[in-house]
CSV table of C-alpha atoms in Angstrom, one decimal:
chain,number,residue,atom,x,y,z
A,1,ASP,CA,97.3,71.1,112.1
A,2,GLN,CA,98.5,74.4,113.2
A,3,GLN,CA,100.5,75.8,110.6
A,4,VAL,CA,101.4,78.9,112.3
A,5,LYS,CA,102.5,78.7,115.8
A,6,GLN,CA,103.2,81.1,118.6
A,7,ASN,CA,104.4,79.1,121.3
A,8,SER,CA,104.4,81.7,124.1
A,9,PRO,CA,101.0,82.7,125.2
A,10,SER,CA,102.3,85.7,127.0
A,11,LEU,CA,105.5,87.7,127.5
A,12,SER,CA,106.3,90.4,130.1
A,13,VAL,CA,109.1,93.0,129.8
A,14,GLN,CA,110.2,96.2,131.3
A,15,GLU,CA,109.7,99.5,129.7
A,16,GLY,CA,112.7,100.5,127.5
A,17,ARG,CA,113.8,97.0,127.1
A,18,ILE,CA,113.6,94.9,124.0
A,19,SER,CA,110.4,92.8,123.4
A,20,ILE,CA,111.0,89.7,121.2
A,21,LEU,CA,108.1,87.8,119.9
A,22,ASN,CA,108.5,84.5,118.1
A,23,CYS,CA,106.5,82.6,115.6
A,24,ASP,CA,107.2,79.3,113.8
A,25,TYR,CA,105.4,78.0,110.7
A,26,THR,CA,105.3,74.6,108.9
A,27,ASN,CA,104.0,75.4,105.4
A,28,SER,CA,106.9,76.2,103.1
A,29,MET,CA,104.3,77.7,100.6
A,30,PHE,CA,103.9,80.7,102.8
A,31,ASP,CA,105.5,83.7,101.2
A,32,TYR,CA,104.4,86.7,103.1
A,33,PHE,CA,104.4,87.1,106.7
A,34,LEU,CA,102.5,89.8,108.8
A,35,TRP,CA,102.2,90.8,112.5
A,36,TYR,CA,99.0,92.2,114.0
A,37,LYS,CA,98.5,93.9,117.2
A,38,LYS,CA,95.1,93.8,119.0
A,39,TYR,CA,93.9,95.8,122.0
A,40,PRO,CA,91.0,94.5,123.9
A,41,ALA,CA,87.5,95.2,122.3
A,42,GLU,CA,89.3,96.1,119.1
A,43,GLY,CA,90.0,94.5,115.8
A,44,PRO,CA,93.6,93.5,114.9
A,45,THR,CA,95.6,96.2,113.6
A,46,PHE,CA,98.2,95.6,110.9
A,47,LEU,CA,101.7,96.2,112.3
A,48,ILE,CA,104.4,95.2,109.9
A,49,SER,CA,105.0,92.6,107.2
A,50,ILE,CA,108.0,91.0,105.4
A,51,SER,CA,108.1,89.2,102.1
A,52,SER,CA,109.8,85.9,101.9
A,53,ILE,CA,112.6,87.3,99.7
A,54,LYS,CA,113.8,89.3,102.7
A,55,ASP,CA,115.1,88.5,106.0
A,56,LYS,CA,114.5,91.8,107.8
A,57,ASN,CA,112.1,94.6,107.7
A,58,GLU,CA,112.2,97.5,110.0
A,59,ASP,CA,109.7,100.3,110.8
A,60,GLY,CA,110.5,102.6,113.6
A,61,ARG,CA,110.7,100.7,116.8
A,62,PHE,CA,109.4,97.5,115.1
A,63,THR,CA,111.8,95.1,113.2
A,64,VAL,CA,110.5,91.8,111.8
A,65,PHE,CA,113.2,89.0,111.1
A,66,LEU,CA,112.6,86.1,108.9
A,67,ASN,CA,114.5,83.0,108.9
A,68,LYS,CA,113.1,80.8,106.1
A,69,SER,CA,115.5,77.6,106.7
A,70,ALA,CA,114.2,77.6,110.2
A,71,LYS,CA,110.6,78.6,109.2
A,72,HIS,CA,110.9,81.2,112.1
A,73,LEU,CA,110.0,84.8,112.4
A,74,SER,CA,110.4,87.2,115.2
A,75,LEU,CA,109.2,90.6,115.9
A,76,HIS,CA,111.3,92.9,118.0
A,77,ILE,CA,110.1,96.1,119.6
A,78,VAL,CA,112.8,98.5,120.8
A,79,PRO,CA,112.3,100.3,123.2
A,80,SER,CA,109.2,98.8,124.6
A,81,GLN,CA,106.5,101.2,125.7
A,82,PRO,CA,103.6,100.5,128.0
A,83,GLY,CA,101.2,101.2,125.1
A,84,ASP,CA,102.7,98.2,123.3
A,85,SER,CA,100.8,96.0,125.7
A,86,ALA,CA,98.5,94.0,123.5
A,87,VAL,CA,98.1,90.8,122.0
A,88,TYR,CA,100.3,90.2,118.9
A,89,PHE,CA,99.2,87.9,116.2
A,90,CYS,CA,101.7,86.4,113.6
A,91,ALA,CA,100.1,85.7,110.2
A,92,ALA,CA,101.1,84.0,107.3
A,93,SER,CA,100.0,84.2,103.6
A,94,ALA,CA,100.0,81.7,100.9
A,95,TYR,CA,98.7,82.4,97.3
A,96,SER,CA,95.5,80.3,96.8
A,97,GLY,CA,94.7,81.0,93.3
A,98,GLY,CA,93.0,84.0,91.4
A,99,SER,CA,93.9,87.2,93.3
A,100,ASN,CA,93.4,85.5,96.6
A,101,TYR,CA,95.9,85.3,99.4
A,102,LYS,CA,94.8,83.1,102.4
A,103,LEU,CA,96.0,84.4,105.8
A,104,THR,CA,96.7,81.9,108.5
A,105,PHE,CA,97.0,83.3,112.0
A,106,GLY,CA,98.7,81.9,115.3
A,107,LYS,CA,96.9,82.1,118.5
A,108,GLY,CA,98.6,85.1,119.7
A,109,THR,CA,101.1,86.4,122.4
A,110,LEU,CA,100.0,88.6,125.1
A,111,LEU,CA,102.7,91.2,125.7
A,112,THR,CA,102.8,93.3,128.7
A,113,VAL,CA,105.1,96.2,129.2
A,114,ASN,CA,105.7,97.2,132.6
A,115,PRO,CA,106.4,100.7,133.6
B,1,ASP,CA,90.4,103.5,112.6
B,2,SER,CA,90.9,100.9,109.8
B,3,GLY,CA,87.9,102.0,107.8
B,4,VAL,CA,86.2,98.7,108.1
B,5,THR,CA,82.9,98.9,110.2
B,6,GLN,CA,80.9,96.2,111.7
B,7,THR,CA,77.4,96.1,113.3
B,8,PRO,CA,76.2,95.2,115.9
B,9,LYS,CA,79.0,95.6,118.3
B,10,HIS,CA,77.4,93.2,120.7
B,11,LEU,CA,74.7,90.4,120.4
B,12,ILE,CA,73.1,88.4,122.9
B,13,THR,CA,70.7,85.8,121.8
B,14,ALA,CA,69.4,82.1,122.7
B,15,THR,CA,70.3,78.8,121.4
B,16,GLY,CA,68.4,77.8,118.3
B,17,GLN,CA,68.1,81.4,117.2
B,18,ARG,CA,69.5,83.0,113.9
B,19,VAL,CA,71.5,86.3,113.7
B,20,THR,CA,73.1,88.4,111.0
B,21,LEU,CA,76.2,90.2,111.3
B,22,ARG,CA,77.0,93.1,108.9
B,23,CYS,CA,80.3,94.5,107.7
B,24,SER,CA,81.2,97.4,105.4
B,25,PRO,CA,84.7,97.2,104.0
B,26,ARG,CA,87.2,99.9,103.5
B,27,SER,CA,86.3,102.2,100.5
B,28,GLY,CA,87.7,100.7,97.4
B,29,ASP,CA,88.3,97.2,98.9
B,30,LEU,CA,86.6,94.3,96.8
B,31,SER,CA,87.3,91.5,99.2
B,32,VAL,CA,85.8,90.7,102.5
B,33,TYR,CA,86.9,88.1,104.8
B,34,TRP,CA,85.1,86.9,107.9
B,35,TYR,CA,87.0,85.3,110.9
B,36,GLN,CA,85.8,83.7,114.2
B,37,GLN,CA,87.9,84.2,117.4
B,38,SER,CA,86.7,81.9,120.4
B,39,LEU,CA,88.3,81.7,123.7
B,40,ASP,CA,91.9,80.7,123.7
B,41,GLN,CA,91.8,80.4,119.9
B,42,GLY,CA,93.5,82.3,117.4
B,43,LEU,CA,91.6,83.9,114.4
B,44,GLN,CA,90.0,81.2,112.4
B,45,PHE,CA,89.2,81.9,108.8
B,46,LEU,CA,85.6,81.3,107.8
B,47,ILE,CA,85.0,82.7,104.3
B,48,GLN,CA,86.1,85.2,101.8
B,49,TYR,CA,84.0,87.0,99.1
B,50,TYR,CA,85.3,89.0,96.3
B,51,ASN,CA,83.3,91.6,94.2
B,52,GLY,CA,80.0,89.5,95.3
B,53,GLU,CA,81.4,85.9,94.8
B,54,GLU,CA,82.5,83.4,97.1
B,55,ARG,CA,86.3,82.9,96.7
B,56,ALA,CA,87.4,80.9,99.6
B,57,LYS,CA,86.2,78.9,102.3
B,58,GLY,CA,87.7,78.1,105.6
B,59,ASN,CA,86.4,76.3,108.7
B,60,ILE,CA,82.8,77.5,108.2
B,61,LEU,CA,80.1,75.5,109.7
B,62,GLU,CA,77.1,74.4,107.4
B,63,ARG,CA,74.8,76.4,109.6
B,64,PHE,CA,76.8,79.7,108.7
B,65,SER,CA,76.5,81.4,105.5
B,66,ALA,CA,77.6,84.7,103.8
B,67,GLN,CA,77.0,87.0,101.1
B,68,GLN,CA,78.3,90.2,99.6
B,69,PHE,CA,76.1,92.7,98.2
B,70,PRO,CA,76.5,95.0,95.1
B,71,ASP,CA,77.5,97.7,97.2
B,72,LEU,CA,80.2,95.4,98.7
B,73,HIS,CA,79.0,95.3,102.1
B,74,SER,CA,78.8,91.7,103.5
B,75,GLU,CA,76.5,89.8,106.0
B,76,LEU,CA,77.3,86.6,107.8
B,77,ASN,CA,74.2,84.7,108.9
B,78,LEU,CA,74.4,82.4,111.7
B,79,SER,CA,71.5,80.0,112.3
B,80,SER,CA,70.5,77.2,114.8
B,81,LEU,CA,73.0,78.9,117.2
B,82,GLU,CA,74.6,76.7,119.9
B,83,LEU,CA,76.6,77.8,123.1
B,84,GLY,CA,79.9,77.2,121.3
B,85,ASP,CA,79.1,79.7,118.6
B,86,SER,CA,79.8,82.3,121.3
B,87,ALA,CA,82.7,84.2,120.2
B,88,LEU,CA,84.1,87.3,118.5
B,89,TYR,CA,83.5,87.6,114.8
B,90,PHE,CA,85.9,89.8,112.7
B,91,CYS,CA,85.3,91.1,109.2
B,92,ALA,CA,88.4,92.2,107.3
B,93,SER,CA,88.9,93.7,103.8
B,94,SER,CA,91.5,94.1,101.2
B,95,PRO,CA,92.0,95.6,97.9
B,96,LEU,CA,92.2,93.3,94.7
B,97,ARG,CA,95.9,93.6,94.4
B,98,GLY,CA,98.1,93.3,97.6
B,99,GLY,CA,95.3,91.3,99.0
B,100,GLU,CA,97.6,89.7,101.6
B,101,THR,CA,97.3,92.7,103.9
B,102,GLN,CA,93.9,92.6,105.5
B,103,TYR,CA,92.4,95.4,107.5
B,104,PHE,CA,90.1,94.5,110.3
B,105,GLY,CA,86.9,95.9,111.7
B,106,PRO,CA,86.3,96.3,115.6
B,107,GLY,CA,84.3,92.8,115.6
B,108,THR,CA,81.0,91.7,116.8
B,109,ARG,CA,80.9,89.9,120.2
B,110,LEU,CA,78.2,87.2,120.2
B,111,LEU,CA,77.0,85.6,123.2
B,112,VAL,CA,74.6,82.5,122.8
B,113,LEU,CA,72.7,81.7,126.1
């Protein structure tokens, strides 16, 4: 049962254009959502997050949108740069008791930004 | 640099063997998480330790075990290794509060031959 789904395994965009990465989830208990970026041979790097009480969070070129009714979030990168080429993981967090927040990851989307 | 360190970076071993992966969390972080990433798979949560105690278990096999030591570093022990255990193993850490954002180490690539 995959609770966090990234249905596009790959995405290719031109430098300077917008990249839109999508993520769907099924568990209504998720209350915090994160995007991680991963380069080959490195660990995932935290990029941006959004709480379920918001519908948008922006950080420089990166904006995350959350549509709770559709259980859908997206990451927009504007403008896209070749250095953004990486695998992007969507993750969702649910409180699991005590001080614990369990993260559930999607399978990732490989973004390629062409010069 | 996330501040999380993992050793070794690469590990090659044979089926049936046992290996130990090591993780040092970011300074001040009390929680350590272990994840497995196999080919074409996302990050699969294995286990979480908080301040030396096991806090949550995910899809961890009985052949695998972990512990967190008083200095907060953690070890993941993999025994009776099988070919299918070949994967990237990541460690992540988080502070007690705001624990939903986890910071990942560079990973250990395990190859079982």
